[in-house]
């Protein structure tokens, strides 16, 4: 029997994750069955269950992947001195994630923001998924706190506010932007960057009144 390459295995796993994400985005977690996923990806049950034990594991894998992308973006920024300013950094990382998911559409509209909101709602009743989300957000928050520490060390940001509090606030801005996308439709990531930049200007030279 010919040995299956790792590239083939990775591509098949990618196919299943993308198909499941589309099903969840289209119909919601609870209205989506594993049969729906099998039909979407056009694979046998055996082929899919080789990778994922069921719907819950698929949801968890999608969450871990997205949080991993966000975490990697912030970790990369943390290695530069000084790191990019918050408006540039948040827009860059979030824009990269949105671009990676731009093929996920329902009726011609981006479906990823709505999928994220579904995940947040699902964590209220699903303790296992909640644990995955807490761990992922904890890693992102820790990376953000290190970046805030860099801002403070080089005098880019006031140092009398704990880095953890600033990190939570910047994460809230990114999460709120995704929620608005899900509720009200697509908005340019540039608008988030511009809004953050305007807020950052308060206390400095605000220009003519």
CSV table of C-alpha atoms in Angstrom, one decimal:
chain,number,residue,atom,x,y,z
A,1,UNK,CA,0.0,0.0,0.0
A,2,UNK,CA,1.4,3.4,-1.0
A,3,UNK,CA,2.2,5.6,1.9
A,4,UNK,CA,0.1,8.8,2.1
A,5,UNK,CA,2.3,11.9,2.3
A,6,UNK,CA,2.0,14.5,5.1
A,7,UNK,CA,1.1,17.1,2.5
A,8,UNK,CA,-1.9,15.0,1.5
A,9,UNK,CA,-2.9,14.5,5.1
A,10,UNK,CA,-2.6,18.2,5.8
A,11,UNK,CA,-4.6,19.1,2.7
A,12,UNK,CA,-7.4,16.7,3.6
A,13,UNK,CA,-7.5,18.1,7.1
A,14,UNK,CA,-7.7,21.6,5.6
A,15,UNK,CA,-10.5,20.5,3.4
A,16,UNK,CA,-12.5,19.2,6.3
A,17,UNK,CA,-12.0,22.2,8.5
A,18,UNK,CA,-13.0,24.6,5.7
A,19,UNK,CA,-16.1,22.6,4.9
A,20,UNK,CA,-17.1,22.4,8.5
A,21,UNK,CA,-16.6,26.1,9.1
A,22,UNK,CA,-18.8,26.9,6.1
A,23,UNK,CA,-21.5,24.6,7.4
A,24,UNK,CA,-21.4,26.2,10.8
A,25,UNK,CA,-21.4,29.7,9.4
A,26,UNK,CA,-24.4,28.9,7.1
A,27,UNK,CA,-26.6,27.0,9.5
A,28,UNK,CA,-25.2,27.4,13.1
A,29,UNK,CA,-23.6,24.7,15.2
A,30,UNK,CA,-26.7,23.1,16.5
A,31,UNK,CA,-28.5,22.9,13.2
A,32,UNK,CA,-25.4,21.3,11.5
A,33,UNK,CA,-24.9,17.6,11.7
A,34,UNK,CA,-21.9,15.5,10.8
A,35,UNK,CA,-23.8,14.3,7.8
A,36,UNK,CA,-24.0,18.0,6.6
A,37,UNK,CA,-20.2,18.2,6.9
A,38,UNK,CA,-19.7,14.9,5.1
A,39,UNK,CA,-21.9,16.2,2.2
A,40,UNK,CA,-20.1,19.5,2.1
A,41,UNK,CA,-16.6,18.1,1.9
A,42,UNK,CA,-17.7,15.1,-0.3
A,43,UNK,CA,-15.9,12.6,1.8
A,44,UNK,CA,-16.8,9.3,3.5
A,45,UNK,CA,-17.5,9.1,7.2
A,46,UNK,CA,-14.3,7.1,7.7
A,47,UNK,CA,-12.2,9.7,5.9
A,48,UNK,CA,-13.5,12.5,8.1
A,49,UNK,CA,-13.5,10.6,11.4
A,50,UNK,CA,-9.9,9.7,10.8
A,51,UNK,CA,-9.2,13.3,11.6
A,52,UNK,CA,-12.0,14.5,13.9
A,53,UNK,CA,-14.1,12.5,16.4
A,54,UNK,CA,-17.2,14.6,15.8
A,55,UNK,CA,-18.7,18.1,15.6
A,56,UNK,CA,-17.3,19.3,19.0
A,57,UNK,CA,-13.7,18.5,18.0
A,58,UNK,CA,-14.2,20.3,14.7
A,59,UNK,CA,-15.4,23.4,16.5
A,60,UNK,CA,-12.5,23.2,18.9
A,61,UNK,CA,-10.0,22.8,16.0
A,62,UNK,CA,-11.4,25.9,14.2
A,63,UNK,CA,-11.1,28.0,17.4
A,64,UNK,CA,-7.6,26.8,18.1
A,65,UNK,CA,-6.5,27.6,14.5
A,66,UNK,CA,-7.8,31.1,14.5
A,67,UNK,CA,-6.4,31.9,18.0
A,68,UNK,CA,-3.1,30.4,16.9
A,69,UNK,CA,-3.0,32.8,14.0
A,70,UNK,CA,-3.8,35.8,16.2
A,71,UNK,CA,-1.2,34.7,18.8
A,72,UNK,CA,1.5,34.2,16.1
A,73,UNK,CA,0.9,37.7,14.8
A,74,UNK,CA,1.3,39.4,18.2
A,75,UNK,CA,4.3,37.2,19.0
A,76,UNK,CA,6.0,38.3,15.8
A,77,UNK,CA,5.3,42.0,16.7
A,78,UNK,CA,6.6,41.4,20.2
A,79,UNK,CA,10.0,40.5,18.7
A,80,UNK,CA,10.5,44.0,17.2
A,81,UNK,CA,11.7,46.9,19.2
A,82,UNK,CA,9.8,49.0,19.5
A,83,UNK,CA,6.7,47.1,18.3
A,84,UNK,CA,4.3,48.8,15.9
A,85,UNK,CA,1.8,51.2,17.5
A,86,UNK,CA,-1.5,49.7,18.7
A,87,UNK,CA,-3.5,51.0,15.8
A,88,UNK,CA,-1.1,49.5,13.3
A,89,UNK,CA,-0.7,46.3,15.2
A,90,UNK,CA,-4.3,45.4,15.9
A,91,UNK,CA,-5.4,46.3,12.3
A,92,UNK,CA,-2.5,44.3,10.9
A,93,UNK,CA,-3.1,41.1,12.9
A,94,UNK,CA,-6.9,41.2,12.6
A,95,UNK,CA,-6.7,42.1,8.9
A,96,UNK,CA,-4.4,39.1,8.3
A,97,UNK,CA,-6.8,36.8,9.9
A,98,UNK,CA,-9.8,38.2,8.0
A,99,UNK,CA,-7.9,37.9,4.8
A,100,UNK,CA,-7.1,34.3,5.5
A,101,UNK,CA,-10.8,33.6,5.9
A,102,UNK,CA,-12.1,35.7,3.1
A,103,UNK,CA,-13.1,32.6,1.1
A,104,UNK,CA,-15.6,31.7,3.8
A,105,UNK,CA,-18.7,33.3,2.5
A,106,UNK,CA,-22.4,32.7,2.7
A,107,UNK,CA,-24.7,34.3,0.1
A,108,UNK,CA,-21.7,36.4,-1.1
A,109,UNK,CA,-21.1,37.9,2.3
A,110,UNK,CA,-18.1,37.3,4.6
A,111,UNK,CA,-19.1,34.6,7.1
A,112,UNK,CA,-16.1,34.5,9.4
A,113,UNK,CA,-17.2,37.3,11.8
A,114,UNK,CA,-20.6,35.6,12.3
A,115,UNK,CA,-18.8,32.3,13.0
A,116,UNK,CA,-16.7,33.9,15.7
A,117,UNK,CA,-19.8,35.3,17.4
A,118,UNK,CA,-21.3,31.8,17.3
A,119,UNK,CA,-18.2,30.4,19.0
A,120,UNK,CA,-18.5,33.0,21.8
A,121,UNK,CA,-22.2,32.1,22.3
A,122,UNK,CA,-21.4,28.4,22.2
A,123,UNK,CA,-18.8,28.7,25.0
A,124,UNK,CA,-21.6,29.7,27.4
A,125,UNK,CA,-23.0,26.1,27.3
A,126,UNK,CA,-19.9,24.1,26.3
A,127,UNK,CA,-17.4,23.9,29.0
A,128,UNK,CA,-14.8,22.1,26.9
A,129,UNK,CA,-14.9,24.8,24.2
A,130,UNK,CA,-14.9,27.4,26.8
A,131,UNK,CA,-11.6,26.0,28.2
A,132,UNK,CA,-10.1,26.0,24.7
A,133,UNK,CA,-11.1,29.6,24.2
A,134,UNK,CA,-9.8,30.7,27.6
A,135,UNK,CA,-6.5,29.1,27.0
A,136,UNK,CA,-6.2,30.7,23.6
A,137,UNK,CA,-7.2,34.1,24.7
A,138,UNK,CA,-4.9,33.8,27.7
A,139,UNK,CA,-1.9,33.2,25.3
A,140,UNK,CA,-3.0,36.2,23.2
A,141,UNK,CA,-3.4,38.4,26.2
A,142,UNK,CA,0.0,37.5,27.5
A,143,UNK,CA,1.6,38.4,24.2
A,144,UNK,CA,-0.2,41.7,24.2
A,145,UNK,CA,0.9,42.4,27.7
A,146,UNK,CA,4.5,41.9,26.7
A,147,UNK,CA,4.0,44.3,23.8
A,148,UNK,CA,2.4,46.9,26.1
A,149,UNK,CA,5.4,46.5,28.4
A,150,UNK,CA,7.6,47.4,25.4
A,151,UNK,CA,5.5,50.4,24.7
A,152,UNK,CA,5.9,51.5,28.3
A,153,UNK,CA,9.7,50.8,28.4
A,154,UNK,CA,10.4,53.1,25.4
A,155,UNK,CA,8.0,55.8,26.5
A,156,UNK,CA,5.3,55.2,23.9
A,157,UNK,CA,2.6,54.6,26.5
A,158,UNK,CA,2.0,55.8,30.1
A,159,UNK,CA,3.4,53.4,32.6
A,160,UNK,CA,0.9,53.9,35.5
A,161,UNK,CA,-1.7,51.5,34.0
A,162,UNK,CA,-1.0,47.7,34.3
A,163,UNK,CA,0.0,46.2,31.0
A,164,UNK,CA,-2.7,43.4,31.6
A,165,UNK,CA,-5.4,46.0,31.7
A,166,UNK,CA,-4.3,47.7,28.5
A,167,UNK,CA,-4.0,44.3,26.8
A,168,UNK,CA,-7.6,43.4,27.7
A,169,UNK,CA,-8.8,46.7,26.3
A,170,UNK,CA,-7.0,46.3,23.0
A,171,UNK,CA,-8.4,42.8,22.7
A,172,UNK,CA,-11.9,44.2,23.4
A,173,UNK,CA,-11.5,46.6,20.5
A,174,UNK,CA,-10.6,43.8,18.1
A,175,UNK,CA,-13.5,41.6,19.4
A,176,UNK,CA,-15.9,44.5,19.2
A,177,UNK,CA,-14.9,45.1,15.6
A,178,UNK,CA,-15.6,41.5,14.7
A,179,UNK,CA,-19.0,41.7,16.5
A,180,UNK,CA,-19.9,44.8,14.5
A,181,UNK,CA,-18.9,43.0,11.2
A,182,UNK,CA,-21.2,40.1,12.1
A,183,UNK,CA,-24.1,42.3,13.1
A,184,UNK,CA,-23.9,45.1,10.6
A,185,UNK,CA,-21.8,43.9,7.6
A,186,UNK,CA,-18.3,44.3,6.3
A,187,UNK,CA,-16.2,47.3,7.3
A,188,UNK,CA,-12.7,48.2,6.2
A,189,UNK,CA,-10.0,47.3,8.7
A,190,UNK,CA,-8.7,50.8,8.0
A,191,UNK,CA,-11.6,52.2,9.9
A,192,UNK,CA,-10.6,50.3,13.0
A,193,UNK,CA,-7.0,51.6,12.6
A,194,UNK,CA,-8.2,55.2,12.1
A,195,UNK,CA,-10.5,55.0,15.1
A,196,UNK,CA,-7.8,53.7,17.4
A,197,UNK,CA,-5.4,56.3,16.1
A,198,UNK,CA,-7.9,59.0,17.0
A,199,UNK,CA,-8.4,57.7,20.5
A,200,UNK,CA,-4.7,57.5,21.0
A,201,UNK,CA,-4.4,61.2,20.1
A,202,UNK,CA,-6.5,62.3,23.1
A,203,UNK,CA,-4.4,64.0,25.7
A,204,UNK,CA,-1.9,65.1,23.0
A,205,UNK,CA,-2.3,67.5,20.2
A,206,UNK,CA,-5.9,67.0,19.2
A,207,UNK,CA,-5.8,69.7,16.5
A,208,UNK,CA,-8.2,72.5,15.8
A,209,UNK,CA,-11.5,72.5,17.7
